[in-house]
Every structure is written in C-alpha cells, then in structure tokens.
Coordinates of C-alpha atoms in Angstrom, one line a residue:
M1 CA -25.4 8.4 7.8
H2 CA -25.0 11.8 6.0
Q3 CA -21.3 11.7 7.0
V4 CA -20.8 8.1 5.7
R5 CA -22.2 9.0 2.4
R6 CA -20.1 12.2 2.1
I7 CA -17.0 9.9 2.9
V8 CA -17.7 7.4 0.2
G9 CA -18.5 10.0 -2.3
L10 CA -15.4 11.5 -1.8
I11 CA -13.2 8.5 -1.8
A12 CA -15.5 7.4 -5.0
S13 CA -14.7 10.7 -6.8
Y14 CA -10.9 10.2 -6.1
A15 CA -10.8 6.7 -6.8
S16 CA -12.4 7.5 -10.2
L17 CA -9.5 10.0 -11.2
S18 CA -6.8 7.9 -9.6
I19 CA -8.0 5.1 -12.0
L20 CA -8.0 7.4 -15.2
S21 CA -4.7 8.8 -14.2
R22 CA -3.3 5.1 -13.5
V23 CA -4.6 4.0 -16.9
V24 CA -2.8 6.6 -18.7
Q25 CA 0.3 5.8 -17.0
M26 CA 0.0 2.1 -17.7
I27 CA -0.6 2.8 -21.4
T28 CA 2.5 5.1 -21.6
A29 CA 4.5 2.3 -19.7
F30 CA 3.4 -0.7 -21.7
L31 CA 4.2 1.6 -24.7
V32 CA 7.7 2.5 -23.4
V33 CA 8.6 -1.5 -22.5
R34 CA 7.4 -2.8 -26.1
S35 CA 9.2 0.2 -28.0
L36 CA 12.8 0.1 -26.7
A37 CA 15.2 -2.5 -27.0
K38 CA 15.6 -4.5 -23.8
T39 CA 19.1 -3.1 -23.2
E40 CA 17.9 0.4 -23.5
Y41 CA 14.8 -0.4 -21.2
A42 CA 17.2 -1.7 -18.7
W43 CA 19.0 1.8 -18.3
Y44 CA 15.7 3.5 -18.4
S45 CA 14.7 1.2 -15.4
L46 CA 17.9 1.8 -13.5
A47 CA 17.5 5.8 -14.2
N48 CA 14.0 5.3 -12.7
N49 CA 15.4 3.0 -10.1
L50 CA 17.9 6.0 -8.9
V51 CA 14.9 8.5 -8.9
G52 CA 12.9 6.1 -6.6
A53 CA 15.8 5.6 -4.0
L54 CA 16.7 9.4 -3.8
V55 CA 12.9 10.0 -3.5
I56 CA 12.9 7.6 -0.4
F57 CA 15.9 9.4 0.9
T58 CA 14.3 12.8 0.6
V59 CA 10.9 13.3 -0.3
T60 CA 9.9 10.4 2.0
G61 CA 12.4 10.8 4.2
I62 CA 10.8 13.6 6.3
G63 CA 7.2 12.7 5.2
S64 CA 6.6 11.6 8.6
G65 CA 7.4 14.9 10.0
L66 CA 5.7 17.1 7.3
M67 CA 2.3 15.9 7.6
P68 CA 2.2 16.5 11.3
L69 CA 3.5 19.9 11.6
A70 CA 1.8 20.9 8.2
G71 CA -1.6 19.6 9.7
E72 CA -0.9 21.7 13.1
V73 CA -0.9 25.1 10.9
A74 CA -3.3 24.0 8.0
Q75 CA -5.4 27.0 8.9
D76 CA -2.7 29.5 8.9
P77 CA -1.2 30.4 5.3
L78 CA 1.8 32.2 6.6
K79 CA 2.9 29.6 9.0
L80 CA 2.0 26.7 6.3
G81 CA 4.1 28.4 4.1
S82 CA 7.2 28.6 6.7
V83 CA 6.6 25.1 7.5
L84 CA 6.9 24.3 3.6
A85 CA 10.0 26.5 3.3
S86 CA 11.6 24.8 5.8
A87 CA 11.0 21.2 4.4
R88 CA 11.8 22.4 0.9
R89 CA 15.3 23.6 2.3
F90 CA 16.0 20.7 4.4
R91 CA 15.2 18.3 1.2
A92 CA 17.6 20.1 -1.0
A93 CA 20.4 19.3 1.8
L94 CA 19.0 15.7 1.7
L95 CA 19.2 15.5 -2.1
F96 CA 22.9 16.8 -2.3
F97 CA 24.1 14.0 0.3
G98 CA 21.7 11.2 -1.2
A99 CA 23.2 12.0 -4.8
L100 CA 26.8 11.5 -3.2
V101 CA 26.0 8.1 -2.2
G102 CA 23.5 6.9 -5.0
L103 CA 25.3 8.4 -8.2
P104 CA 28.4 6.4 -8.0
V105 CA 26.6 3.1 -7.9
F106 CA 24.2 4.1 -10.7
I107 CA 27.1 5.3 -12.8
H108 CA 29.0 1.8 -12.1
L109 CA 26.1 -0.3 -13.3
L110 CA 25.3 1.9 -16.5
L111 CA 29.3 1.7 -17.4
R112 CA 29.3 -1.8 -16.9
S113 CA 26.4 -2.5 -19.1
G114 CA 28.3 -0.7 -22.1
C115 CA 26.0 2.6 -21.8
P116 CA 27.7 5.6 -23.9
P117 CA 29.2 8.2 -21.3
L118 CA 26.9 10.9 -23.2
S119 CA 23.8 8.9 -22.4
I120 CA 25.2 8.4 -18.7
A121 CA 25.5 11.9 -18.4
L122 CA 22.0 12.8 -19.6
L123 CA 20.3 10.2 -17.7
V124 CA 21.8 11.4 -14.4
G125 CA 21.2 14.9 -15.1
S126 CA 17.5 13.8 -16.0
A127 CA 17.2 12.0 -12.8
I128 CA 18.3 14.6 -10.4
V129 CA 15.9 17.1 -12.2
S130 CA 13.1 14.7 -12.0
L131 CA 13.5 14.5 -8.1
M132 CA 13.8 18.2 -8.1
V133 CA 10.5 18.4 -9.9
S134 CA 8.9 15.6 -7.1
I135 CA 10.2 17.7 -4.3
S136 CA 8.8 20.6 -5.7
T137 CA 5.2 18.8 -6.6
Q138 CA 4.8 17.5 -3.3
M139 CA 5.4 20.9 -1.5
I140 CA 2.6 22.3 -3.8
A141 CA 0.3 19.4 -3.2
T142 CA 0.4 19.5 0.7
P143 CA -1.7 22.5 1.1
L144 CA -4.1 21.3 -1.1
S145 CA -4.5 17.9 0.2
L146 CA -4.7 19.5 4.1
A147 CA -7.7 21.5 2.6
R148 CA -9.3 18.4 0.8
R149 CA -8.9 19.7 -2.6
Y150 CA -7.7 16.3 -3.5
N151 CA -9.1 16.4 -7.2
I152 CA -6.5 19.3 -7.8
P153 CA -3.4 16.9 -7.3
Q154 CA -5.1 14.1 -9.3
W155 CA -6.1 16.4 -12.2
E156 CA -2.4 17.7 -12.7
N157 CA -1.2 14.3 -12.4
I158 CA -3.8 13.1 -15.3
L159 CA -2.9 16.2 -17.4
S160 CA 1.0 15.6 -17.2
S161 CA 0.7 11.9 -17.7
A162 CA -1.5 12.4 -20.9
L163 CA 1.1 15.1 -21.9
R164 CA 3.7 12.6 -21.3
L165 CA 1.9 9.9 -23.4
V166 CA 1.3 12.2 -26.4
C167 CA 5.3 13.2 -26.3
I168 CA 6.4 9.5 -26.1
V169 CA 3.8 8.1 -28.9
S170 CA 5.5 11.0 -31.0
L171 CA 8.9 9.9 -30.1
V172 CA 8.2 6.4 -30.9
F173 CA 6.3 7.1 -34.5
A174 CA 9.4 9.4 -35.4
G175 CA 11.7 6.7 -34.6
F176 CA 13.6 8.8 -31.8
A177 CA 12.9 6.8 -28.8
D178 CA 15.2 5.5 -26.3
A179 CA 16.3 5.7 -23.0
V180 CA 17.5 9.0 -22.9
T181 CA 14.8 10.6 -24.6
V182 CA 12.0 9.1 -22.9
M183 CA 13.6 10.0 -19.6
I184 CA 14.0 13.7 -20.4
I185 CA 10.1 13.8 -21.6
T186 CA 9.4 11.9 -18.3
V187 CA 11.1 15.0 -16.3
L188 CA 9.8 17.9 -18.5
A189 CA 5.9 16.6 -18.9
P190 CA 5.0 17.6 -15.2
L191 CA 6.4 21.3 -15.6
P192 CA 3.4 23.1 -17.3
T193 CA 0.6 21.7 -15.0
V194 CA 2.9 21.9 -12.0
C195 CA 4.0 25.5 -12.3
G196 CA 1.2 26.8 -14.8
W197 CA -2.1 25.1 -13.0
M198 CA -1.6 23.8 -9.7
L199 CA 0.8 26.4 -8.2
P200 CA -1.5 29.2 -8.4
K201 CA -4.4 27.1 -6.6
A202 CA -2.3 26.0 -3.8
R203 CA -1.4 29.7 -3.2
E204 CA -5.1 30.2 -1.9
Y205 CA -4.2 28.1 1.2
A206 CA -0.3 28.5 1.6
A207 CA 1.8 31.7 1.3
F208 CA 4.7 30.3 -0.5
G209 CA 7.9 32.4 -0.3
Q210 CA 8.0 32.6 3.4
P211 CA 11.2 32.5 5.2
A212 CA 12.0 29.1 7.0
D213 CA 10.9 28.5 10.4
P214 CA 13.8 27.4 12.6
A215 CA 11.6 25.4 15.3
A216 CA 10.0 23.9 12.1
T217 CA 13.4 22.9 10.7
Q218 CA 14.6 21.4 13.9
R219 CA 11.3 19.4 14.5
L220 CA 12.0 18.1 11.1
K221 CA 15.4 17.4 11.7
K222 CA 14.8 15.3 14.5
Y223 CA 11.8 13.3 12.7
F224 CA 14.5 12.7 10.0
I225 CA 17.2 11.5 12.6
I226 CA 14.8 9.6 14.5
G227 CA 13.1 7.9 11.3
L228 CA 16.6 7.5 9.1
P229 CA 17.0 3.9 10.1
A230 CA 13.3 3.2 8.5
N231 CA 14.1 5.5 5.6
I232 CA 17.3 3.3 4.8
T233 CA 15.6 0.1 5.4
H234 CA 12.8 1.1 3.2
L235 CA 15.5 2.1 0.3
F236 CA 17.0 -1.3 0.6
E237 CA 13.7 -3.1 0.8
A238 CA 12.1 -1.5 -2.1
Q239 CA 14.8 -0.3 -4.5
V240 CA 18.1 -2.2 -3.8
A241 CA 16.7 -5.4 -5.9
L242 CA 17.2 -3.9 -9.2
F243 CA 20.5 -2.7 -8.4
I244 CA 21.6 -6.5 -7.0
V245 CA 20.1 -8.1 -10.2
G246 CA 22.2 -5.7 -12.4
W247 CA 25.2 -6.4 -10.3
M248 CA 25.0 -10.2 -9.8
G249 CA 22.9 -11.0 -13.1
N250 CA 23.0 -9.5 -16.4
I251 CA 21.4 -6.2 -18.0
D252 CA 18.6 -8.5 -19.3
K253 CA 17.3 -9.3 -15.7
V254 CA 17.4 -5.8 -15.1
A255 CA 14.9 -5.1 -18.0
D256 CA 12.6 -8.5 -17.1
L257 CA 12.4 -6.9 -13.3
G258 CA 11.6 -3.4 -14.7
A259 CA 9.1 -4.8 -17.1
I260 CA 7.3 -6.8 -14.5
C261 CA 7.2 -3.5 -12.0
R262 CA 5.0 -1.6 -14.8
V263 CA 2.3 -4.2 -14.6
A264 CA 2.2 -3.7 -10.6
L265 CA 1.0 0.0 -11.4
I266 CA -2.4 -1.2 -10.9
L267 CA -2.0 -1.6 -7.2
Q268 CA -0.9 2.2 -7.3
I269 CA -4.7 3.1 -7.9
P270 CA -5.9 1.8 -4.2
L271 CA -2.5 3.2 -2.8
A272 CA -3.1 6.6 -4.1
V273 CA -6.4 6.6 -2.8
A274 CA -5.5 5.4 0.5
S275 CA -2.4 8.0 0.8
G276 CA -4.2 10.8 -0.8
V277 CA -7.5 10.6 1.2
M278 CA -6.5 8.9 4.4
L279 CA -3.3 10.5 5.1
P280 CA -4.1 14.3 5.5
R281 CA -7.5 13.2 7.3
M282 CA -5.7 11.2 9.7
S283 CA -3.0 13.9 10.2
T284 CA -5.9 16.5 11.1
E285 CA -8.3 14.1 13.0
K286 CA -7.9 15.0 16.8
N287 CA -10.4 12.3 17.8
L288 CA -8.7 9.0 18.5
Q289 CA -11.9 6.8 18.5
R290 CA -12.7 8.3 14.7
L291 CA -9.0 7.9 13.9
W292 CA -9.3 4.1 15.1
K293 CA -12.5 3.6 13.0
M294 CA -11.2 5.2 9.9
W295 CA -7.8 2.9 10.4
T296 CA -9.6 -0.5 11.0
G297 CA -11.9 0.2 7.7
S298 CA -9.2 1.0 5.4
S299 CA -7.1 -2.0 6.7
I300 CA -10.0 -4.3 6.2
L301 CA -10.2 -2.8 2.3
A302 CA -6.8 -3.1 1.6
V303 CA -7.1 -7.0 2.4
V304 CA -9.7 -7.5 0.0
I305 CA -8.1 -5.2 -2.8
G306 CA -4.9 -7.2 -2.1
V307 CA -6.5 -10.4 -2.7
A308 CA -8.4 -9.4 -5.8
I309 CA -5.5 -8.0 -7.5
V310 CA -3.3 -11.3 -7.2
A311 CA -6.3 -13.4 -8.0
C312 CA -6.8 -11.3 -11.2
G313 CA -3.3 -11.1 -11.9
W314 CA -3.0 -15.1 -11.9
L315 CA -6.0 -15.4 -14.1
L316 CA -4.6 -13.0 -16.6
R317 CA -1.0 -13.5 -16.4
H318 CA -0.5 -14.5 -20.0
Q319 CA -2.7 -11.6 -21.3
L320 CA -0.4 -9.0 -19.5
L321 CA 3.1 -10.5 -20.1
F322 CA 1.6 -10.0 -24.0
L323 CA 1.2 -6.3 -23.5
L324 CA 4.8 -6.2 -22.6
G325 CA 6.0 -7.6 -26.1
P326 CA 7.5 -10.9 -26.9
A327 CA 11.0 -10.3 -25.4
Y328 CA 9.4 -10.8 -21.9
A329 CA 7.6 -14.1 -22.6
G330 CA 8.0 -16.9 -20.1
L331 CA 7.6 -14.9 -17.0
E332 CA 4.3 -15.8 -15.7
N333 CA 5.7 -17.2 -12.4
E334 CA 7.6 -14.1 -11.5
L335 CA 4.7 -11.7 -12.7
V336 CA 2.6 -13.5 -10.0
L337 CA 5.2 -13.4 -7.4
Y338 CA 5.8 -9.7 -7.7
L339 CA 2.0 -9.1 -7.5
G340 CA 2.1 -10.9 -4.5
F341 CA 4.9 -9.1 -2.9
Q342 CA 3.4 -5.6 -4.2
A343 CA -0.3 -6.5 -2.6
F344 CA 1.5 -7.7 0.7
S345 CA 3.2 -4.3 0.6
F346 CA 0.0 -2.5 -0.2
F347 CA -1.4 -3.7 2.8
A348 CA 1.5 -3.0 4.9
T349 CA 1.5 0.4 3.5
V350 CA -2.5 1.0 4.2
T351 CA -2.3 -0.1 7.8
T352 CA 0.8 1.8 8.7
I353 CA -0.7 5.2 7.6
P354 CA -1.2 6.4 11.1
I355 CA 2.2 6.0 11.9
Q356 CA 2.9 8.6 9.3
A357 CA -0.1 10.8 10.1
K358 CA 0.5 11.1 13.5
G359 CA 4.5 10.8 13.8
W360 CA 4.3 7.7 15.7
V361 CA 8.4 7.1 15.0
R362 CA 9.8 6.4 18.4
H363 CA 11.7 3.5 18.3
S364 CA 12.3 3.4 14.5
W365 CA 15.9 2.8 15.1
I366 CA 14.9 -0.9 15.6
R367 CA 13.7 -1.2 12.0
P368 CA 17.3 -2.0 10.4
I369 CA 17.5 -5.1 12.7
A370 CA 13.9 -6.5 11.4
V371 CA 14.5 -5.6 8.0
F372 CA 18.1 -6.9 7.2
G373 CA 17.5 -9.6 9.2
S374 CA 15.0 -11.0 7.3
Q375 CA 16.7 -10.4 4.3
A376 CA 19.8 -11.6 5.4
L377 CA 18.3 -15.0 6.4
A378 CA 16.4 -15.0 2.9
A379 CA 19.7 -14.3 1.1
C380 CA 21.0 -17.7 2.4
V381 CA 18.3 -19.5 0.4
L382 CA 17.7 -17.4 -2.5
D383 CA 19.5 -16.8 -5.8
L384 CA 19.9 -13.1 -6.2
S385 CA 21.1 -13.2 -9.7
T386 CA 17.6 -14.1 -11.0
V387 CA 14.1 -12.1 -10.9
S388 CA 12.7 -14.3 -8.4
G389 CA 15.3 -14.3 -6.1
A390 CA 15.4 -10.4 -6.1
I391 CA 11.6 -10.4 -5.5
G392 CA 12.1 -12.8 -2.7
L393 CA 14.6 -10.2 -1.3
M394 CA 12.2 -7.6 -1.4
L395 CA 9.2 -9.6 0.0
A396 CA 11.7 -10.6 3.1
G397 CA 12.2 -6.9 3.7
S398 CA 8.5 -6.1 3.6
V399 CA 7.8 -9.1 6.3
G400 CA 10.5 -7.4 8.8
N401 CA 9.2 -4.1 8.2
M402 CA 5.7 -5.2 8.9
L403 CA 6.8 -6.6 12.3
L404 CA 8.3 -3.6 13.3
D405 CA 5.3 -1.4 12.1
S406 CA 3.0 -3.6 14.0
F407 CA 5.0 -2.8 17.0
L408 CA 4.8 1.0 16.4
L409 CA 1.1 0.8 16.0
F410 CA 0.7 -0.9 19.2
N411 CA 2.9 1.8 20.7
G412 CA 0.9 4.6 18.8
W413 CA -2.5 3.5 19.8
R414 CA -1.2 3.3 23.7
G415 CA -0.1 7.0 23.3
R416 CA 3.7 5.8 23.5
A417 CA 5.1 6.4 20.0
T418 CA 5.4 10.2 19.5
I419 CA 8.7 12.0 19.9

C-alpha cells in the first residue's frame, strides 16, 4: 500500500508540473496563431514540422536503444557519460544525413508559397539550431530521469516556456512578430535554463565529457538500423501530412492544419507524464510481473484519458476555435477529427512504452508494410488537398502502426523481441 501511495504521489507531482508547462505552451501557441497572418503562420508551421521530422530521425531514431543502454549503467556516472557521448556523436551524424533529405523539400515548399530567400535562410538555420538544442536537452535530461529526478527537466521546461511567452508577448506588442522572429525566440528561449540550470544538476549523475564507448556506439547503431523502418514510418505517419497539404493544397490549408495541431497540445500533458515517469521506470524494472502491472494500468488509464479529451473537445469545439481567431472559423469537424486521431495515437504510444524501454524492436522491418499499406489504401478514398484528408491519412498510418506494435508487444512479453 505504501508503494502504491508513493507511485500515486509521484505521478500527481509530475502531472501538476506537466499541466503547468503545457498551459504556458498552449497560451503561447494560441498567441502565436492569433498574432501572425495566415501565410506567416504557415511558414512557421512548416519550420516546426521540419524540426519535428528531424527529431523523429535523430532524437527518436535511437531512443529505443538509448534508454536500455543507459538504464543498464544508470548507477555508474562514468559509464553513463560514455553512453551519452556515444549517443550524442551518433545523433550528430544522423542530423547531417537527415538534413540532406529534409531541407530540399522544406525549402521548395517555402519558395512555392512566396517566402523571401532571407526568411528561408533564417528559418532553415533556426530549425537546425532548434534540433541541436533538442538533442542536447535530451542528453542532459536522461540521467535525471533515470535517477527519478523528474521534476528538474519539468521545471526547466516550465521556465523556458515562460521565457518564450514573455519574449513573444514583447514581440507582439512591439509589432515585430512574424514567422522568423517567433522561430528565433523558440530556439533561444531554452538555452539559459538548459545550460545554466539543468546541466549542473545532471552532472551529479553522469560524467559528461567522457569519450564515446565503441561497444555502446555499435549497439546504438544496431538498434538504429533495426529500428530504421519504424522511424521512417513514424516520420510519414506523423509529419508528412503537413507537407502533402502544402504540396497538393494551398498555403492557407497548411496554416489551418498547423493551427488545429496547437489545440492538441492538451494531450501532451498525459503523454509527458507517461513517457517521463513510465519510460525510465520500465527501462530499469527487472521483474516482468511488475512490468506487466505497470503496462496494464497505464494502458487502461490511456483509454479513459483519450475518451475524455475527445468528448471535451467536441463539447468545447466552438470555444477552442475562438481561441485560434476568426481566420480559422468553420473548422469544427476537422478539430474533432484531429483530436480523435491524437487520442488514438496517445493510446498507441502509451501501450507501446515497453517496446522502447526494453528494446523490443526485432521484426520492426515489417512496420513500413503495415503503415504504408494502410496509408496507400486510405489515399485511394481521401482528398489529400484538404485538412480532413491529411488527418485521415495520419490516422490510417497510426492504425497500421498499432497493428505492428501489437505484434512486437506479443513477442516481447514472450521474450522473443529483443536483439
């Protein structure tokens, strides 16, 4: 009973900080949507989408390997520092190759929409720097999460989000808010809190500056290669819709989809709790029975939360669109559809945490068949130049993804999914 109360107290503490962080982020997001012209917001959305795509390829790209490896040496600061150094070096290489693929498409869409060359250069540079900051933030937060100091990364997120909000409010009142200035603020806001506050605390648990461990690097490469099909399909499932709308539709549709995505930030609160608390706990848990109990409890809770979010979104759809501004009126159906997609993706993410925590990635090469097959079938009946069609394409990919994850979980619980 004491253990249950302790876990409940930990989750409640984590959830309260997550709620505070997401509330600040939602206020900032709504302010940006209402303050920028539709074309400017579309350019900003494309830049954020580029960052999201590269994050999937680099930060998430070896996430299934980093946590298991870091969890094995969590009690040894020197070895943990070597694992983190190996991950950081490997991700730098992934960033280079990912940028070679993603940047030409991003630049082409901006040119098609009439974005000035100087703005394109600044948006591209900001996106690359933003990704580098994300990589460093995750490296610094990993030892803190493994040590169950969850509140430190949370407070860093709250402080950096608050600083970003203050800067953007200042830009709006000064009349200087546009896609470029908002993106630059988004990049710079986390630097003081990450480097000046969170890094010194992380040094208590990991010896940063250690040389990379060749054995850890090889294991990370193996995890990445095996999980590469999964990461590519995640990229298409979650990020490609905005690019497709921009390619087949018009720049206003990009702004519509980007604005609707801001409303879905509310689902990031329970997702942050699940990934921030359950992922490190599952990665260090050695008892399979306790792992099963954690998984079943979190899965049931994910269903309840997802249903509640969609119901509230449907009841408050007019009020939510009012927050976005008059330029986005009439998107009630698209908003509810997107919340449904996000609720399903939230459930799928929570139920598959053991895959990432324990490295159950064997047979992940099947994932493209499941995801692309589902999306190809859906594309035959969807109008991909519309917001609803793009959301439907993402939902179809999530369904195919969930089918493969169910197979991996089944093998994982039987002890047949590790590499």
